[in-house]
Short mmCIF file of N, CA and C and ligand atoms in Angstrom, two decimals:
data_model
loop_
_atom_site.label_atom_id
_atom_site.label_comp_id
_atom_site.label_asym_id
_atom_site.label_seq_id
_atom_site.Cartn_x
_atom_site.Cartn_y
_atom_site.Cartn_z
N UNK L 214 -129.21 -172.75 -215.40
CA UNK L 214 -128.44 -174.00 -215.22
C UNK L 214 -129.37 -175.20 -215.32
N UNK L 215 -129.10 -176.10 -216.23
CA UNK L 215 -129.91 -177.31 -216.33
C UNK L 215 -129.34 -178.38 -215.40
N UNK L 216 -130.09 -179.47 -215.23
CA UNK L 216 -129.72 -180.44 -214.21
C UNK L 216 -128.43 -181.19 -214.54
N UNK L 217 -128.07 -181.28 -215.84
CA UNK L 217 -126.84 -182.01 -216.17
C UNK L 217 -125.60 -181.12 -216.09
N UNK L 218 -125.77 -179.87 -215.72
CA UNK L 218 -124.63 -178.97 -215.62
C UNK L 218 -124.19 -178.84 -214.16
N UNK L 219 -122.89 -178.97 -213.97
CA UNK L 219 -122.35 -178.83 -212.62
C UNK L 219 -122.44 -177.38 -212.16
N UNK L 220 -122.64 -177.15 -210.86
CA UNK L 220 -122.54 -175.78 -210.35
C UNK L 220 -121.08 -175.34 -210.37
N UNK L 221 -120.84 -174.05 -210.34
CA UNK L 221 -119.46 -173.59 -210.23
C UNK L 221 -118.99 -173.83 -208.79
N UNK L 222 -117.68 -173.72 -208.60
CA UNK L 222 -117.12 -173.90 -207.26
C UNK L 222 -117.69 -172.86 -206.30
N UNK L 223 -118.03 -171.69 -206.83
CA UNK L 223 -118.60 -170.63 -206.00
C UNK L 223 -120.05 -170.96 -205.63
N UNK L 224 -120.79 -171.47 -206.61
CA UNK L 224 -122.19 -171.83 -206.35
C UNK L 224 -122.30 -172.96 -205.33
N UNK L 225 -121.30 -173.86 -205.28
CA UNK L 225 -121.39 -174.96 -204.30
C UNK L 225 -121.32 -174.43 -202.87
N UNK L 226 -120.81 -173.20 -202.71
CA UNK L 226 -120.74 -172.57 -201.38
C UNK L 226 -121.98 -171.75 -201.07
N UNK L 227 -122.87 -171.60 -202.07
CA UNK L 227 -124.05 -170.76 -201.88
C UNK L 227 -123.70 -169.29 -201.87
N UNK L 228 -122.58 -168.95 -202.52
CA UNK L 228 -122.10 -167.57 -202.55
C UNK L 228 -122.43 -166.96 -203.91
N UNK L 229 -122.75 -165.66 -203.94
CA UNK L 229 -123.02 -164.98 -205.21
C UNK L 229 -121.76 -164.86 -206.04
N UNK L 230 -121.92 -164.96 -207.37
CA UNK L 230 -120.77 -164.82 -208.27
C UNK L 230 -120.35 -163.35 -208.36
N UNK L 231 -119.04 -163.13 -208.41
CA UNK L 231 -118.52 -161.80 -208.73
C UNK L 231 -118.96 -161.48 -210.16
N UNK L 232 -119.19 -160.19 -210.48
CA UNK L 232 -119.75 -159.83 -211.79
C UNK L 232 -118.70 -159.64 -212.90
N UNK L 233 -119.18 -159.50 -214.11
CA UNK L 233 -118.43 -159.04 -215.28
C UNK L 233 -117.15 -159.81 -215.55
N UNK L 234 -117.21 -161.14 -215.46
CA UNK L 234 -116.05 -161.94 -215.83
C UNK L 234 -115.07 -162.17 -214.68
N UNK L 235 -115.18 -161.37 -213.61
CA UNK L 235 -114.32 -161.57 -212.45
C UNK L 235 -114.64 -162.90 -211.77
N UNK L 236 -115.78 -163.48 -212.15
CA UNK L 236 -116.18 -164.78 -211.60
C UNK L 236 -115.12 -165.86 -211.83
N UNK L 237 -114.34 -165.78 -212.91
CA UNK L 237 -113.32 -166.84 -213.13
C UNK L 237 -112.24 -166.79 -212.05
N UNK L 238 -111.93 -165.59 -211.58
CA UNK L 238 -110.94 -165.44 -210.52
C UNK L 238 -111.52 -166.01 -209.21
N UNK L 239 -112.76 -165.64 -208.94
CA UNK L 239 -113.45 -166.12 -207.74
C UNK L 239 -113.61 -167.64 -207.77
N UNK L 240 -114.02 -168.16 -208.92
CA UNK L 240 -114.22 -169.62 -209.04
C UNK L 240 -112.93 -170.38 -208.80
N UNK L 241 -111.82 -169.86 -209.31
CA UNK L 241 -110.52 -170.53 -209.08
C UNK L 241 -110.24 -170.61 -207.58
N UNK L 242 -110.43 -169.50 -206.88
CA UNK L 242 -110.18 -169.47 -205.43
C UNK L 242 -111.08 -170.45 -204.69
N UNK L 243 -112.32 -170.54 -205.14
CA UNK L 243 -113.30 -171.37 -204.43
C UNK L 243 -113.22 -172.86 -204.77
N UNK L 244 -112.24 -173.24 -205.61
CA UNK L 244 -112.01 -174.68 -205.82
C UNK L 244 -111.33 -175.29 -204.60
N UNK L 245 -110.78 -174.45 -203.73
CA UNK L 245 -110.04 -174.95 -202.56
C UNK L 245 -110.97 -175.72 -201.63
N UNK L 246 -110.42 -176.73 -201.00
CA UNK L 246 -111.19 -177.46 -200.01
C UNK L 246 -111.33 -176.61 -198.76
N UNK L 247 -112.33 -176.91 -197.95
CA UNK L 247 -112.44 -176.20 -196.68
C UNK L 247 -112.90 -177.16 -195.60
N UNK L 248 -112.58 -176.81 -194.37
CA UNK L 248 -112.90 -177.70 -193.26
C UNK L 248 -114.22 -177.33 -192.62
N UNK L 249 -114.68 -176.10 -192.80
CA UNK L 249 -115.91 -175.66 -192.12
C UNK L 249 -117.14 -176.37 -192.68
N UNK L 250 -117.13 -176.67 -193.97
CA UNK L 250 -118.33 -177.24 -194.61
C UNK L 250 -118.58 -178.74 -194.34
N UNK L 251 -117.69 -179.70 -194.50
CA UNK L 251 -116.40 -179.70 -195.19
C UNK L 251 -116.56 -180.01 -196.69
N UNK L 252 -115.63 -179.48 -197.49
CA UNK L 252 -115.69 -179.66 -198.94
C UNK L 252 -114.32 -180.06 -199.48
N UNK L 253 -114.31 -180.91 -200.53
CA UNK L 253 -113.01 -181.35 -201.07
C UNK L 253 -112.37 -180.29 -201.97
N UNK L 254 -111.06 -180.43 -202.17
CA UNK L 254 -110.32 -179.59 -203.10
C UNK L 254 -110.63 -180.07 -204.52
N UNK L 255 -111.26 -179.23 -205.32
CA UNK L 255 -111.66 -179.63 -206.67
C UNK L 255 -110.46 -179.75 -207.61
N UNK L 256 -109.31 -179.19 -207.22
CA UNK L 256 -108.11 -179.28 -208.05
C UNK L 256 -107.21 -180.43 -207.62
N UNK L 257 -107.73 -181.33 -206.80
CA UNK L 257 -106.95 -182.50 -206.38
C UNK L 257 -107.12 -183.63 -207.39
N UNK L 258 -108.09 -183.49 -208.28
CA UNK L 258 -108.47 -184.59 -209.17
C UNK L 258 -108.82 -184.03 -210.54
N UNK L 259 -108.40 -184.74 -211.59
CA UNK L 259 -108.58 -184.28 -212.96
C UNK L 259 -110.07 -184.10 -213.31
N UNK L 260 -110.90 -185.05 -212.89
CA UNK L 260 -112.32 -185.01 -213.24
C UNK L 260 -113.03 -183.83 -212.59
N UNK L 261 -112.81 -183.63 -211.29
CA UNK L 261 -113.48 -182.52 -210.61
C UNK L 261 -112.92 -181.19 -211.09
N UNK L 262 -111.61 -181.16 -211.43
CA UNK L 262 -111.00 -179.93 -211.94
C UNK L 262 -111.62 -179.57 -213.29
N UNK L 263 -111.82 -180.58 -214.16
CA UNK L 263 -112.42 -180.32 -215.48
C UNK L 263 -113.85 -179.78 -215.32
N UNK L 264 -114.63 -180.40 -214.45
CA UNK L 264 -116.00 -179.93 -214.21
C UNK L 264 -116.00 -178.50 -213.69
N UNK L 265 -115.07 -178.20 -212.78
CA UNK L 265 -115.00 -176.85 -212.20
C UNK L 265 -114.65 -175.82 -213.27
N UNK L 266 -113.68 -176.17 -214.14
CA UNK L 266 -113.28 -175.24 -215.20
C UNK L 266 -114.42 -175.06 -216.21
N UNK L 267 -115.08 -176.15 -216.58
CA UNK L 267 -116.22 -176.07 -217.52
C UNK L 267 -117.31 -175.15 -216.98
N UNK L 268 -117.66 -175.35 -215.70
CA UNK L 268 -118.74 -174.55 -215.09
C UNK L 268 -118.33 -173.08 -215.01
N UNK L 269 -117.07 -172.87 -214.67
CA UNK L 269 -116.57 -171.50 -214.54
C UNK L 269 -116.56 -170.79 -215.89
N UNK L 270 -116.15 -171.50 -216.95
CA UNK L 270 -116.12 -170.91 -218.28
C UNK L 270 -117.53 -170.61 -218.79
N UNK L 271 -118.47 -171.48 -218.45
CA UNK L 271 -119.86 -171.25 -218.86
C UNK L 271 -120.38 -169.95 -218.22
N UNK L 272 -120.11 -169.78 -216.92
CA UNK L 272 -120.54 -168.57 -216.22
C UNK L 272 -119.83 -167.34 -216.79
N UNK L 273 -118.54 -167.48 -217.05
CA UNK L 273 -117.78 -166.36 -217.63
C UNK L 273 -118.39 -165.96 -218.97
N UNK L 274 -118.76 -166.96 -219.80
CA UNK L 274 -119.37 -166.69 -221.09
C UNK L 274 -120.69 -165.95 -220.94
N UNK L 275 -121.48 -166.36 -219.96
CA UNK L 275 -122.78 -165.69 -219.71
C UNK L 275 -122.56 -164.25 -219.26
N UNK L 276 -121.55 -164.05 -218.43
CA UNK L 276 -121.31 -162.71 -217.89
C UNK L 276 -120.73 -161.75 -218.93
N UNK L 277 -119.88 -162.27 -219.81
CA UNK L 277 -119.16 -161.40 -220.73
C UNK L 277 -119.77 -161.39 -222.13
N UNK L 278 -120.75 -162.27 -222.38
CA UNK L 278 -121.38 -162.33 -223.69
C UNK L 278 -120.46 -162.92 -224.74
N UNK L 279 -119.46 -163.68 -224.31
CA UNK L 279 -118.54 -164.31 -225.25
C UNK L 279 -118.75 -165.82 -225.22
N UNK L 280 -118.35 -166.47 -226.31
CA UNK L 280 -118.47 -167.92 -226.36
C UNK L 280 -117.10 -168.53 -226.07
N UNK L 281 -116.94 -169.09 -224.88
CA UNK L 281 -115.61 -169.59 -224.53
C UNK L 281 -115.29 -170.90 -225.22
N UNK L 282 -114.03 -171.03 -225.67
CA UNK L 282 -113.55 -172.32 -226.18
C UNK L 282 -113.34 -173.24 -224.99
N UNK L 283 -113.54 -174.53 -225.20
CA UNK L 283 -113.38 -175.45 -224.08
C UNK L 283 -111.91 -175.58 -223.71
N UNK L 284 -111.62 -175.49 -222.42
CA UNK L 284 -110.25 -175.68 -221.93
C UNK L 284 -110.17 -177.08 -221.36
N UNK L 285 -109.29 -177.89 -221.93
CA UNK L 285 -109.16 -179.28 -221.50
C UNK L 285 -108.07 -179.39 -220.42
N UNK L 286 -108.43 -180.03 -219.32
CA UNK L 286 -107.52 -180.14 -218.17
C UNK L 286 -106.95 -181.56 -218.09
N UNK L 287 -105.63 -181.65 -218.00
CA UNK L 287 -104.98 -182.95 -217.85
C UNK L 287 -104.38 -183.02 -216.44
N UNK L 288 -103.98 -184.22 -215.99
CA UNK L 288 -103.39 -184.33 -214.65
C UNK L 288 -102.17 -183.43 -214.47
N UNK L 289 -101.42 -183.19 -215.58
CA UNK L 289 -100.23 -182.35 -215.50
C UNK L 289 -100.57 -180.90 -215.17
N UNK L 290 -101.82 -180.50 -215.43
CA UNK L 290 -102.22 -179.10 -215.18
C UNK L 290 -102.51 -178.83 -213.70
N UNK L 291 -102.77 -179.88 -212.94
CA UNK L 291 -103.27 -179.68 -211.58
C UNK L 291 -102.29 -178.92 -210.66
N UNK L 292 -100.99 -179.30 -210.63
CA UNK L 292 -100.09 -178.54 -209.75
C UNK L 292 -100.01 -177.06 -210.13
N UNK L 293 -100.00 -176.77 -211.44
CA UNK L 293 -99.91 -175.38 -211.89
C UNK L 293 -101.17 -174.60 -211.50
N UNK L 294 -102.32 -175.25 -211.58
CA UNK L 294 -103.58 -174.59 -211.21
C UNK L 294 -103.62 -174.29 -209.71
N UNK L 295 -103.13 -175.24 -208.92
CA UNK L 295 -103.12 -175.01 -207.46
C UNK L 295 -102.14 -173.89 -207.10
N UNK L 296 -101.03 -173.84 -207.83
CA UNK L 296 -100.05 -172.78 -207.59
C UNK L 296 -100.64 -171.41 -207.96
N UNK L 297 -101.35 -171.39 -209.08
CA UNK L 297 -102.01 -170.15 -209.51
C UNK L 297 -103.03 -169.70 -208.45
N UNK L 298 -103.76 -170.66 -207.93
CA UNK L 298 -104.77 -170.35 -206.90
C UNK L 298 -104.11 -169.72 -205.67
N UNK L 299 -102.98 -170.30 -205.24
CA UNK L 299 -102.26 -169.76 -204.08
C UNK L 299 -101.77 -168.34 -204.36
N UNK L 300 -101.28 -168.16 -205.58
CA UNK L 300 -100.75 -166.85 -205.97
C UNK L 300 -101.85 -165.79 -205.93
N UNK L 301 -103.00 -166.12 -206.52
CA UNK L 301 -104.11 -165.15 -206.58
C UNK L 301 -104.62 -164.86 -205.16
N UNK L 302 -104.70 -165.90 -204.32
CA UNK L 302 -105.15 -165.67 -202.95
C UNK L 302 -104.18 -164.72 -202.24
N UNK L 303 -102.89 -164.91 -202.50
CA UNK L 303 -101.87 -164.04 -201.90
C UNK L 303 -102.04 -162.59 -202.33
N UNK L 304 -102.44 -162.36 -203.57
CA UNK L 304 -102.68 -160.98 -204.03
C UNK L 304 -103.82 -160.36 -203.22
N UNK L 305 -104.89 -161.12 -203.03
CA UNK L 305 -106.08 -160.57 -202.38
C UNK L 305 -105.87 -160.35 -200.88
N UNK L 306 -105.09 -161.23 -200.25
CA UNK L 306 -104.88 -161.09 -198.81
C UNK L 306 -103.69 -160.19 -198.50
N UNK L 307 -102.93 -159.84 -199.53
CA UNK L 307 -101.76 -159.00 -199.33
C UNK L 307 -100.54 -159.78 -198.89
N UNK L 308 -100.65 -161.11 -198.88
CA UNK L 308 -99.52 -161.93 -198.43
C UNK L 308 -98.48 -162.14 -199.52
N UNK L 309 -98.85 -161.92 -200.77
CA UNK L 309 -97.90 -162.07 -201.88
C UNK L 309 -97.56 -160.68 -202.42
N UNK L 310 -96.57 -160.06 -201.78
CA UNK L 310 -96.21 -158.69 -202.16
C UNK L 310 -95.39 -158.65 -203.44
N UNK L 311 -94.42 -159.55 -203.55
CA UNK L 311 -93.52 -159.53 -204.70
C UNK L 311 -93.54 -160.87 -205.41
N UNK L 312 -94.66 -161.16 -206.08
CA UNK L 312 -94.72 -162.44 -206.77
C UNK L 312 -93.97 -162.34 -208.10
N UNK L 313 -93.51 -163.48 -208.58
CA UNK L 313 -92.81 -163.52 -209.86
C UNK L 313 -93.76 -163.07 -210.96
N UNK L 314 -93.24 -162.46 -212.05
CA UNK L 314 -94.13 -162.03 -213.13
C UNK L 314 -94.84 -163.22 -213.77
N UNK L 315 -96.07 -162.98 -214.20
CA UNK L 315 -96.84 -164.03 -214.86
C UNK L 315 -97.07 -163.62 -216.30
N UNK L 316 -97.12 -164.59 -217.19
CA UNK L 316 -97.29 -164.31 -218.61
C UNK L 316 -98.77 -164.42 -219.00
N UNK L 317 -99.20 -163.41 -219.73
CA UNK L 317 -100.59 -163.34 -220.17
C UNK L 317 -100.63 -163.51 -221.68
N UNK L 318 -101.29 -164.56 -222.18
CA UNK L 318 -101.38 -164.78 -223.63
C UNK L 318 -102.85 -164.81 -224.03
N UNK L 319 -103.30 -163.72 -224.63
CA UNK L 319 -104.72 -163.57 -224.97
C UNK L 319 -104.83 -163.02 -226.38
N UNK L 320 -105.70 -163.58 -227.19
CA UNK L 320 -106.03 -163.01 -228.50
C UNK L 320 -107.16 -162.01 -228.30
N UNK L 321 -106.93 -160.79 -228.74
CA UNK L 321 -107.97 -159.77 -228.58
C UNK L 321 -108.46 -159.36 -229.96
N UNK L 322 -109.78 -159.38 -230.13
CA UNK L 322 -110.34 -158.93 -231.41
C UNK L 322 -111.46 -157.94 -231.13
N UNK L 323 -111.70 -157.09 -232.09
CA UNK L 323 -112.74 -156.09 -231.95
C UNK L 323 -113.91 -156.51 -232.83
N UNK L 324 -115.05 -156.79 -232.22
CA UNK L 324 -116.22 -157.27 -232.97
C UNK L 324 -117.39 -156.35 -232.70
N UNK L 325 -117.99 -155.85 -233.79
CA UNK L 325 -119.13 -154.96 -233.62
C UNK L 325 -118.68 -153.71 -232.90
N UNK L 326 -119.04 -153.62 -231.61
CA UNK L 326 -118.71 -152.41 -230.88
C UNK L 326 -117.91 -152.71 -229.61
N UNK L 327 -117.30 -153.90 -229.57
CA UNK L 327 -116.60 -154.24 -228.32
C UNK L 327 -115.44 -155.20 -228.55
N UNK L 328 -114.59 -155.24 -227.55
CA UNK L 328 -113.45 -156.16 -227.59
C UNK L 328 -113.87 -157.54 -227.11
N UNK L 329 -113.34 -158.54 -227.78
CA UNK L 329 -113.48 -159.91 -227.28
C UNK L 329 -112.08 -160.46 -227.07
N UNK L 330 -111.94 -161.31 -226.11
CA UNK L 330 -110.61 -161.86 -225.83
C UNK L 330 -110.71 -163.33 -225.51
N UNK L 331 -109.69 -164.04 -225.95
CA UNK L 331 -109.68 -165.49 -225.79
C UNK L 331 -108.30 -165.93 -225.35
N UNK L 332 -108.22 -166.70 -224.26
CA UNK L 332 -106.90 -167.13 -223.78
C UNK L 332 -106.27 -168.10 -224.76
N UNK L 333 -104.96 -168.01 -224.93
CA UNK L 333 -104.24 -168.89 -225.84
C UNK L 333 -103.63 -170.06 -225.09
N UNK L 334 -103.22 -171.08 -225.85
CA UNK L 334 -102.66 -172.28 -225.25
C UNK L 334 -103.78 -173.13 -224.72
N UNK L 335 -103.43 -174.10 -223.88
CA UNK L 335 -104.46 -174.97 -223.32
C UNK L 335 -104.22 -175.19 -221.85
N UNK L 336 -105.11 -175.95 -221.23
CA UNK L 336 -104.95 -176.36 -219.85
C UNK L 336 -104.71 -175.22 -218.89
N UNK L 337 -103.77 -175.44 -217.98
CA UNK L 337 -103.51 -174.47 -216.92
C UNK L 337 -103.07 -173.12 -217.48
N UNK L 338 -102.32 -173.14 -218.60
CA UNK L 338 -101.84 -171.88 -219.18
C UNK L 338 -103.01 -171.01 -219.65
N UNK L 339 -104.03 -171.64 -220.24
CA UNK L 339 -105.19 -170.90 -220.72
C UNK L 339 -105.99 -170.34 -219.53
N UNK L 340 -106.16 -171.16 -218.50
CA UNK L 340 -106.87 -170.70 -217.30
C UNK L 340 -106.12 -169.52 -216.69
N UNK L 341 -104.79 -169.65 -216.60
CA UNK L 341 -103.98 -168.58 -216.00
C UNK L 341 -104.12 -167.28 -216.77
N UNK L 342 -104.10 -167.36 -218.11
CA UNK L 342 -104.21 -166.14 -218.91
C UNK L 342 -105.54 -165.45 -218.70
N UNK L 343 -106.62 -166.23 -218.63
CA UNK L 343 -107.94 -165.63 -218.44
C UNK L 343 -108.08 -165.04 -217.04
N UNK L 344 -107.57 -165.76 -216.05
CA UNK L 344 -107.62 -165.27 -214.66
C UNK L 344 -106.82 -163.96 -214.53
N UNK L 345 -105.64 -163.92 -215.14
CA UNK L 345 -104.81 -162.71 -215.09
C UNK L 345 -105.49 -161.55 -215.79
N UNK L 346 -106.08 -161.84 -216.95
CA UNK L 346 -106.76 -160.80 -217.73
C UNK L 346 -107.90 -160.19 -216.92
N UNK L 347 -108.72 -161.04 -216.30
CA UNK L 347 -109.87 -160.54 -215.54
C UNK L 347 -109.42 -159.82 -214.26
N UNK L 348 -108.35 -160.33 -213.63
CA UNK L 348 -107.84 -159.67 -212.43
C UNK L 348 -107.31 -158.27 -212.79
N UNK L 349 -106.64 -158.20 -213.93
CA UNK L 349 -106.09 -156.93 -214.39
C UNK L 349 -107.20 -155.92 -214.69
N UNK L 350 -108.23 -156.37 -215.42
CA UNK L 350 -109.35 -155.49 -215.75
C UNK L 350 -110.05 -155.01 -214.48
N UNK L 351 -110.25 -155.95 -213.53
CA UNK L 351 -110.96 -155.61 -212.29
C UNK L 351 -110.12 -154.69 -211.40
N UNK L 352 -108.81 -154.89 -211.43
CA UNK L 352 -107.92 -154.03 -210.64
C UNK L 352 -107.99 -152.60 -211.16
N UNK L 353 -108.04 -152.47 -212.49
CA UNK L 353 -108.05 -151.15 -213.10
C UNK L 353 -109.37 -150.42 -212.83
N UNK L 354 -110.47 -151.17 -212.78
CA UNK L 354 -111.76 -150.52 -212.56
C UNK L 354 -112.12 -150.45 -211.07
N UNK L 355 -111.28 -151.02 -210.22
CA UNK L 355 -111.52 -150.92 -208.78
C UNK L 355 -112.37 -152.02 -208.18
N UNK L 356 -112.80 -152.98 -209.00
CA UNK L 356 -113.68 -154.02 -208.46
C UNK L 356 -112.91 -155.20 -207.84
N UNK L 357 -111.61 -155.33 -208.15
CA UNK L 357 -110.85 -156.45 -207.59
C UNK L 357 -110.78 -156.35 -206.06
N UNK L 358 -110.77 -155.12 -205.54
CA UNK L 358 -110.70 -154.92 -204.09
C UNK L 358 -111.96 -155.44 -203.39
N UNK L 359 -113.03 -155.63 -204.15
CA UNK L 359 -114.27 -156.15 -203.55
C UNK L 359 -114.30 -157.68 -203.52
N UNK L 360 -113.36 -158.29 -204.21
CA UNK L 360 -113.25 -159.75 -204.15
C UNK L 360 -112.38 -160.08 -202.93
N UNK L 361 -112.97 -160.77 -201.96
CA UNK L 361 -112.29 -160.96 -200.67
C UNK L 361 -112.31 -162.42 -200.24
N UNK L 362 -111.38 -162.73 -199.35
CA UNK L 362 -111.30 -164.06 -198.76
C UNK L 362 -111.90 -163.98 -197.35
N UNK L 363 -112.87 -164.86 -197.06
CA UNK L 363 -113.50 -164.88 -195.73
C UNK L 363 -112.43 -165.01 -194.65
N UNK L 364 -112.58 -164.23 -193.58
CA UNK L 364 -111.54 -164.15 -192.56
C UNK L 364 -111.53 -165.37 -191.62
N UNK L 365 -112.57 -166.21 -191.70
CA UNK L 365 -112.56 -167.44 -190.90
C UNK L 365 -111.55 -168.41 -191.51
N UNK L 366 -110.48 -168.73 -190.79
CA UNK L 366 -109.42 -169.58 -191.38
C UNK L 366 -109.93 -170.96 -191.80
N UNK L 367 -110.98 -171.45 -191.16
CA UNK L 367 -111.52 -172.77 -191.52
C UNK L 367 -112.38 -172.69 -192.78
N UNK L 368 -112.65 -171.46 -193.25
CA UNK L 368 -113.53 -171.26 -194.41
C UNK L 368 -112.72 -170.82 -195.62
N UNK L 369 -112.36 -169.56 -195.68
CA UNK L 369 -111.55 -169.06 -196.79
C UNK L 369 -112.31 -168.89 -198.09
N UNK L 370 -113.65 -168.86 -198.03
CA UNK L 370 -114.45 -168.67 -199.25
C UNK L 370 -114.15 -167.30 -199.87
N UNK L 371 -114.12 -167.27 -201.21
CA UNK L 371 -113.94 -166.00 -201.91
C UNK L 371 -115.32 -165.42 -202.20
N UNK L 372 -115.59 -164.23 -201.69
CA UNK L 372 -116.91 -163.60 -201.90
C UNK L 372 -116.73 -162.20 -202.46
N UNK L 373 -117.79 -161.71 -203.08
CA UNK L 373 -117.75 -160.37 -203.67
C UNK L 373 -118.52 -159.43 -202.76
N UNK L 374 -117.84 -158.44 -202.24
CA UNK L 374 -118.42 -157.52 -201.26
C UNK L 374 -119.15 -156.38 -201.96
N UNK L 375 -120.49 -156.43 -201.89
CA UNK L 375 -121.31 -155.39 -202.53
C UNK L 375 -121.70 -154.27 -201.57
N UNK L 376 -121.26 -154.37 -200.31
CA UNK L 376 -121.66 -153.35 -199.34
C UNK L 376 -121.10 -151.98 -199.75
N UNK L 377 -121.82 -150.93 -199.35
CA UNK L 377 -121.47 -149.59 -199.82
C UNK L 377 -120.05 -149.18 -199.39
N UNK L 378 -119.70 -149.49 -198.14
CA UNK L 378 -118.37 -149.10 -197.66
C UNK L 378 -117.33 -150.21 -197.83
N UNK L 379 -117.73 -151.31 -198.48
CA UNK L 379 -116.80 -152.42 -198.77
C UNK L 379 -116.07 -152.88 -197.50
N UNK L 380 -116.83 -153.12 -196.43
CA UNK L 380 -116.22 -153.43 -195.13
C UNK L 380 -116.44 -154.87 -194.69
N UNK L 381 -117.07 -155.67 -195.55
CA UNK L 381 -117.34 -157.06 -195.13
C UNK L 381 -116.05 -157.87 -194.98
N UNK L 382 -116.00 -158.71 -193.96
CA UNK L 382 -114.84 -159.59 -193.80
C UNK L 382 -115.23 -161.06 -193.76
N UNK L 383 -116.53 -161.35 -193.60
CA UNK L 383 -117.01 -162.74 -193.57
C UNK L 383 -117.80 -163.02 -194.84
N UNK L 384 -117.68 -164.25 -195.36
CA UNK L 384 -118.48 -164.57 -196.55
C UNK L 384 -119.94 -164.64 -196.15
N UNK L 385 -120.19 -165.03 -194.88
CA UNK L 385 -121.56 -165.10 -194.38
C UNK L 385 -121.53 -164.76 -192.89
N UNK L 386 -122.26 -163.72 -192.53
CA UNK L 386 -122.25 -163.26 -191.13
C UNK L 386 -122.81 -164.33 -190.20
N UNK L 387 -123.85 -165.05 -190.65
CA UNK L 387 -124.53 -166.02 -189.79
C UNK L 387 -123.62 -167.18 -189.43
N UNK L 388 -122.89 -167.69 -190.40
CA UNK L 388 -122.03 -168.83 -190.11
C UNK L 388 -120.66 -168.36 -189.61
N UNK L 389 -119.83 -167.85 -190.50
CA UNK L 389 -118.46 -167.51 -190.14
C UNK L 389 -118.37 -166.33 -189.18
N UNK L 390 -119.15 -165.28 -189.41
CA UNK L 390 -119.08 -164.09 -188.56
C UNK L 390 -119.42 -164.40 -187.12
N UNK L 391 -120.53 -165.08 -186.89
CA UNK L 391 -120.96 -165.38 -185.53
C UNK L 391 -120.00 -166.32 -184.83
N UNK L 392 -119.53 -167.34 -185.55
CA UNK L 392 -118.59 -168.30 -184.96
C UNK L 392 -117.34 -167.59 -184.48
N UNK L 393 -116.79 -166.74 -185.35
CA UNK L 393 -115.54 -166.08 -185.02
C UNK L 393 -115.74 -165.02 -183.93
N UNK L 394 -116.87 -164.30 -183.95
CA UNK L 394 -117.12 -163.29 -182.92
C UNK L 394 -117.32 -163.95 -181.56
N UNK L 395 -117.98 -165.11 -181.57
CA UNK L 395 -118.22 -165.86 -180.33
C UNK L 395 -116.88 -166.32 -179.75
N UNK L 396 -116.02 -166.83 -180.63
CA UNK L 396 -114.72 -167.31 -180.19
C UNK L 396 -113.91 -166.16 -179.58
N UNK L 397 -113.98 -165.00 -180.22
CA UNK L 397 -113.22 -163.84 -179.73
C UNK L 397 -113.76 -163.39 -178.38
N UNK L 398 -115.08 -163.42 -178.20
CA UNK L 398 -115.64 -162.95 -176.93
C UNK L 398 -115.35 -163.95 -175.81
N UNK L 399 -115.31 -165.25 -176.16
CA UNK L 399 -114.93 -166.26 -175.16
C UNK L 399 -113.48 -166.04 -174.73
N UNK L 400 -112.61 -165.76 -175.69
CA UNK L 400 -111.20 -165.53 -175.39
C UNK L 400 -111.05 -164.30 -174.50
N UNK L 401 -111.87 -163.28 -174.75
CA UNK L 401 -111.79 -162.06 -173.93
C UNK L 401 -112.22 -162.34 -172.50
N UNK L 402 -113.26 -163.22 -172.35
CA UNK L 402 -113.75 -163.52 -171.01
C UNK L 402 -112.69 -164.27 -170.19
N UNK L 403 -111.98 -165.19 -170.88
CA UNK L 403 -110.92 -165.94 -170.20
C UNK L 403 -109.76 -165.02 -169.83
N UNK L 404 -109.44 -164.13 -170.75
CA UNK L 404 -108.31 -163.23 -170.53
C UNK L 404 -108.77 -161.82 -170.85
N UNK L 405 -109.23 -161.09 -169.83
CA UNK L 405 -109.81 -159.76 -170.06
C UNK L 405 -108.82 -158.77 -170.70
N UNK L 406 -107.52 -159.06 -170.61
CA UNK L 406 -106.55 -158.12 -171.19
C UNK L 406 -106.42 -158.32 -172.70
N UNK L 407 -106.92 -159.49 -173.19
CA UNK L 407 -106.81 -159.76 -174.63
C UNK L 407 -107.74 -158.84 -175.41
N UNK L 408 -107.32 -158.47 -176.59
CA UNK L 408 -108.18 -157.60 -177.41
C UNK L 408 -108.88 -158.40 -178.46
ZN1 ZN A 636 -116.67 -167.94 -194.40
#
């Protein structure tokens, strides 16, 4: 990353990127604002949304070895992107059991010895297609289950759990884990019957 390039939404949290193109799904989730840091919602504004999408596509290109076409974001794309973010978060937390079907529009070509794919359309529709494609691929290979939302409600960072038993619930044990464990133990001391 050179100095004139923005970090991805995930990098601004100091969190490792999910691998093999799944980073676009993680980056979308991490555009959300949070109160623990505090950080602004990158999808609240056209300029920050464009920077976030550019950085995310650059990382996706590095991870997948593909050259991404630039996706241009207009103000009209922002509500759809925020809705997509909520939907994807619901999939990961299990809160969106029966979401409406989403349309995936991707051009797939076979080059050399591998498939390349490029989202069709522009703006939010192109982002949605790529996010759906990567979520689908990761779900099939079992890696989507390792993409998690930090259990601290004031945080909500999307992190990739590399632990062997895939048991992590905090994006960072030192910050979110300790804060939440401390709060729980204080609550237990006040009310010993609480679990
Ligand atoms: Zn956290």
